[in-house]
XYZ file of C-alpha atoms in Angstrom:
288
model
C -20.180 16.443 29.570
C -17.114 15.132 30.514
C -13.869 17.050 31.638
C -10.435 15.874 30.471
C -7.301 17.438 32.129
C -4.210 16.715 30.586
C -0.909 18.660 30.832
C -0.042 21.816 27.859
C 2.965 19.170 26.859
C 1.031 16.776 25.986
C -1.799 17.623 24.291
C -2.891 21.295 22.882
C -5.830 21.227 20.462
C -4.970 24.239 18.928
C -1.212 23.428 17.763
C -2.551 20.052 16.787
C -4.530 21.285 14.383
C -2.415 23.233 12.413
C 0.206 20.529 11.601
C -1.449 19.877 8.544
C -2.294 16.521 9.287
C -6.322 16.930 9.752
C -8.276 19.232 8.036
C -11.796 18.475 9.139
C -12.579 20.051 11.818
C -14.379 23.463 12.965
C -12.420 26.071 15.165
C -15.587 28.570 15.901
C -13.671 30.925 18.107
C -10.318 31.094 20.322
C -10.298 27.918 21.976
C -13.137 25.982 21.554
C -13.688 23.676 18.396
C -15.492 21.354 16.841
C -13.908 17.769 16.236
C -15.045 14.872 13.943
C -14.281 11.534 13.780
C -15.455 9.370 11.625
C -19.434 8.983 12.485
C -19.721 11.484 15.866
C -18.561 14.844 16.380
C -17.830 16.705 19.728
C -17.571 20.144 20.955
C -14.795 20.411 22.627
C -14.027 23.892 25.025
C -10.541 25.151 26.469
C -10.177 25.554 29.827
C -7.787 26.539 32.400
C -6.720 23.275 33.502
C -7.275 20.783 30.124
C -10.423 20.788 27.951
C -14.375 20.390 28.684
C -15.410 17.438 25.902
C -19.197 17.734 25.248
C -20.169 14.124 25.746
C -20.793 11.391 28.114
C -17.806 10.104 29.763
C -18.302 6.662 28.381
C -17.377 8.182 24.808
C -14.450 10.013 25.748
C -12.555 6.938 24.971
C -12.974 7.861 21.345
C -11.553 11.153 21.190
C -8.534 9.790 23.666
C -7.897 6.952 20.700
C -8.406 10.203 18.115
C -6.376 11.944 19.824
C -3.912 8.956 20.658
C -3.578 10.359 24.149
C -2.745 6.607 25.430
C 1.161 7.901 24.129
C 3.529 9.926 26.799
C 4.595 12.437 24.468
C 6.885 14.133 27.339
C 8.928 10.999 27.320
C 8.856 10.882 23.644
C 9.811 14.029 22.989
C 12.616 13.869 25.077
C 14.274 10.789 22.777
C 13.330 12.634 19.668
C 16.055 15.912 21.321
C 18.666 12.910 22.814
C 18.821 12.154 19.423
C 18.993 15.328 17.861
C 19.584 18.325 20.232
C 18.892 21.101 17.461
C 15.103 19.935 17.549
C 14.780 20.878 21.579
C 13.709 24.367 20.996
C 10.848 23.173 18.096
C 10.170 20.184 20.651
C 9.749 22.790 23.451
C 7.495 26.032 20.830
C 5.660 23.084 19.755
C 4.850 21.180 23.055
C 1.148 19.885 22.872
C 0.750 18.290 19.072
C 1.047 14.489 18.450
C 0.641 11.882 15.548
C -3.303 11.541 15.614
C -5.004 8.697 14.531
C -7.362 9.355 12.323
C -9.253 7.661 9.487
C -7.409 5.101 7.229
C -9.606 5.489 3.992
C -10.255 9.868 5.084
C -6.578 9.901 5.135
C -6.265 7.761 1.454
C -8.504 10.226 0.214
C -7.329 13.426 1.954
C -3.559 12.725 1.255
C -4.379 12.159 -2.881
C -6.102 15.075 -2.947
C -3.155 17.487 -0.863
C -0.726 16.855 -3.752
C 0.181 20.266 -4.731
C -2.365 21.542 -2.688
C -2.357 24.477 0.328
C -4.187 23.392 3.559
C -6.997 25.987 2.751
C -7.392 24.029 -1.070
C -7.193 20.591 0.906
C -9.946 21.545 3.568
C -12.265 23.311 0.734
C -11.872 19.721 -0.878
C -12.003 17.699 1.810
C -15.257 19.588 3.172
C -16.999 19.857 -0.284
C -16.568 15.600 -0.278
C -17.942 15.701 2.779
C -21.253 18.295 2.363
C -21.842 16.431 -0.649
C -21.639 12.695 -0.246
C -20.707 12.163 3.367
C -24.035 11.601 6.505
C -25.286 15.197 8.300
C -24.222 14.811 10.980
C -25.484 17.641 13.376
C -25.963 21.374 13.430
C -24.203 23.479 16.155
C -24.537 27.767 15.811
C -25.239 26.946 11.773
C -22.089 24.791 11.748
C -23.704 21.953 9.316
C -21.215 19.056 10.547
C -20.715 16.424 7.917
C -18.491 12.754 8.306
C -16.733 11.825 5.683
C -18.256 9.717 3.081
C -17.342 5.663 3.849
C -15.678 3.806 0.644
C -19.256 1.869 -0.127
C -20.867 5.877 -0.158
C -18.161 6.998 -3.097
C -18.169 3.858 -4.946
C -20.856 5.091 -7.488
C -18.363 8.128 -8.365
C -16.562 7.972 -11.812
C -13.774 10.076 -12.825
C -16.446 12.902 -14.539
C -17.463 13.165 -11.017
C -14.753 14.212 -9.728
C -13.818 16.182 -12.204
C -16.732 18.562 -11.713
C -15.499 18.626 -8.167
C -13.095 20.551 -8.922
C -10.708 17.638 -7.873
C -8.942 17.680 -11.547
C -5.972 15.370 -12.525
C -6.541 13.378 -9.497
C -9.804 12.214 -10.125
C -8.978 8.630 -11.665
C -6.801 8.200 -8.687
C -9.407 8.984 -6.507
C -11.671 6.258 -8.394
C -8.973 4.197 -8.382
C -8.361 4.536 -4.534
C -11.756 3.929 -3.465
C -12.126 0.931 -5.428
C -9.088 -1.185 -3.724
C -10.089 0.173 -0.282
C -13.743 -0.897 -0.828
C -11.895 -4.482 -1.761
C -8.862 -4.850 0.896
C -9.131 -1.806 3.105
C -9.913 -4.828 5.707
C -6.776 -6.707 5.150
C -4.994 -3.538 5.060
C -4.914 -2.986 9.205
C -3.083 -6.334 9.240
C -0.222 -6.200 7.372
C 2.599 -4.762 8.829
C 4.630 -1.472 7.205
C 6.416 -2.289 4.363
C 3.560 -4.874 3.284
C 1.486 -2.100 3.994
C 3.957 0.370 2.050
C 3.689 -2.264 -1.158
C -0.136 -2.462 -1.203
C -1.041 2.074 -0.329
C 1.876 2.262 -3.756
C -0.267 0.203 -6.002
C -2.727 2.423 -5.269
C -2.649 5.121 -8.632
C -1.649 8.656 -6.998
C 0.041 7.410 -4.784
C 3.435 7.498 -3.708
C 6.079 7.099 -1.183
C 5.517 10.861 -0.009
C 1.151 10.137 0.697
C 1.704 6.244 1.024
C 3.797 6.822 4.568
C 1.213 10.406 5.483
C -1.285 7.675 5.289
C 0.920 4.653 7.155
C 1.658 7.351 10.136
C -1.524 8.891 10.459
C -4.105 6.669 9.878
C -2.370 3.385 11.057
C -0.599 5.197 13.553
C 2.592 3.769 12.496
C 5.970 5.518 13.580
C 8.357 3.373 11.619
C 7.917 6.209 8.844
C 9.493 9.256 7.186
C 7.241 11.151 4.931
C 9.625 13.479 2.332
C 7.925 16.011 0.144
C 9.717 19.570 -0.983
C 8.958 21.091 2.151
C 11.272 17.979 4.133
C 13.768 17.906 1.636
C 15.230 21.103 1.907
C 15.322 21.044 5.679
C 16.648 17.514 5.641
C 19.464 18.724 3.335
C 19.610 21.768 5.120
C 20.293 20.158 8.202
C 21.954 16.640 7.330
C 23.740 17.074 3.572
C 27.139 15.419 4.831
C 25.293 13.044 6.860
C 23.012 11.610 4.414
C 26.240 11.713 1.441
C 27.531 9.726 4.195
C 25.673 6.633 3.764
C 25.686 6.546 0.089
C 27.532 4.441 -2.504
C 28.692 7.280 -4.386
C 28.579 10.057 -1.512
C 29.071 12.763 -4.610
C 26.068 12.461 -6.311
C 24.451 15.385 -8.204
C 21.592 15.260 -6.689
C 19.881 13.800 -3.432
C 16.691 11.531 -4.148
C 13.780 11.921 -1.849
C 14.055 7.806 -1.041
C 18.142 8.450 0.182
C 16.468 11.607 2.261
C 13.809 9.191 3.607
C 16.353 6.120 4.168
C 18.211 8.257 6.410
C 15.724 9.735 8.497
C 14.505 6.205 8.889
C 17.486 4.872 9.788
C 18.810 7.612 12.559
C 15.741 8.562 14.009
C 14.610 4.520 14.430
C 11.235 4.002 15.186
C 9.861 7.334 16.048
C 10.739 8.490 12.385
C 7.440 9.896 11.863
C 7.521 12.296 15.751
C 10.790 13.302 14.432
C 9.687 14.141 11.081
C 6.519 16.131 12.656
C 9.345 18.344 15.039
C 11.785 18.652 11.863
C 8.141 19.545 9.701
C 7.564 22.804 12.949
C 11.772 23.387 13.417
C 11.583 24.301 8.931
C 8.599 26.185 9.145
C 9.490 28.517 11.810
C 13.046 28.334 11.309
C 14.206 28.206 8.182
C 13.892 30.990 6.103
């Protein structure tokens, strides 16, 4: 059993699991979690000065990678606040959240499913898919634990199969996503952010917001800035005049998501994806 001591400024698992980037975990009770990554899982207890991972020390590298613990978020947070002082309270309130390093295929399927769905609905659909087609990894106190299916485990599914599982209009998108990733997924890891964006946008049902989330959470490239309805509202509230100032026609009636995305990338630079998380949390807590 391995115990990890890391200050709460760097890691807070409970807050992290509520950021909308991860949907497959079990919150057993206060301070106790089951994390699932690829074909493995771990029981984690919160202790006074960190977390106790119920695994061998040699396996801890898996969870350090999953939780992205090689990144110094205290330093990154300082850089974000230096760029935008209005985020100082959000950074303080949400200390301990970080961009996790998740499986790219799981992120592809999850964020296709996520469109127009609540977090509760997304979790239900993604967990249902895992229980139906993923490997059962174990069981803990009545909690059956499943891996997310690999591409080859979903390759035989038809649109009708996905519709039967309540995926609705996303069914053809999921069929295409599984096929593309099965054939080209190994190539995606070698691509630049720009190339990866182009490759993901070729998949049915994947727009820039979904592609940006996949790149950010699945490939850990931070030079993306996902924009959805909520982020659009936040950015217009905070930066409307600045965004317009950079446009050829500042008086355009309605800002496009691409205008907002381009501004976020230019303003926050290489840390745009990290800043986006704090902006999202800032909006959820501060804007009515």
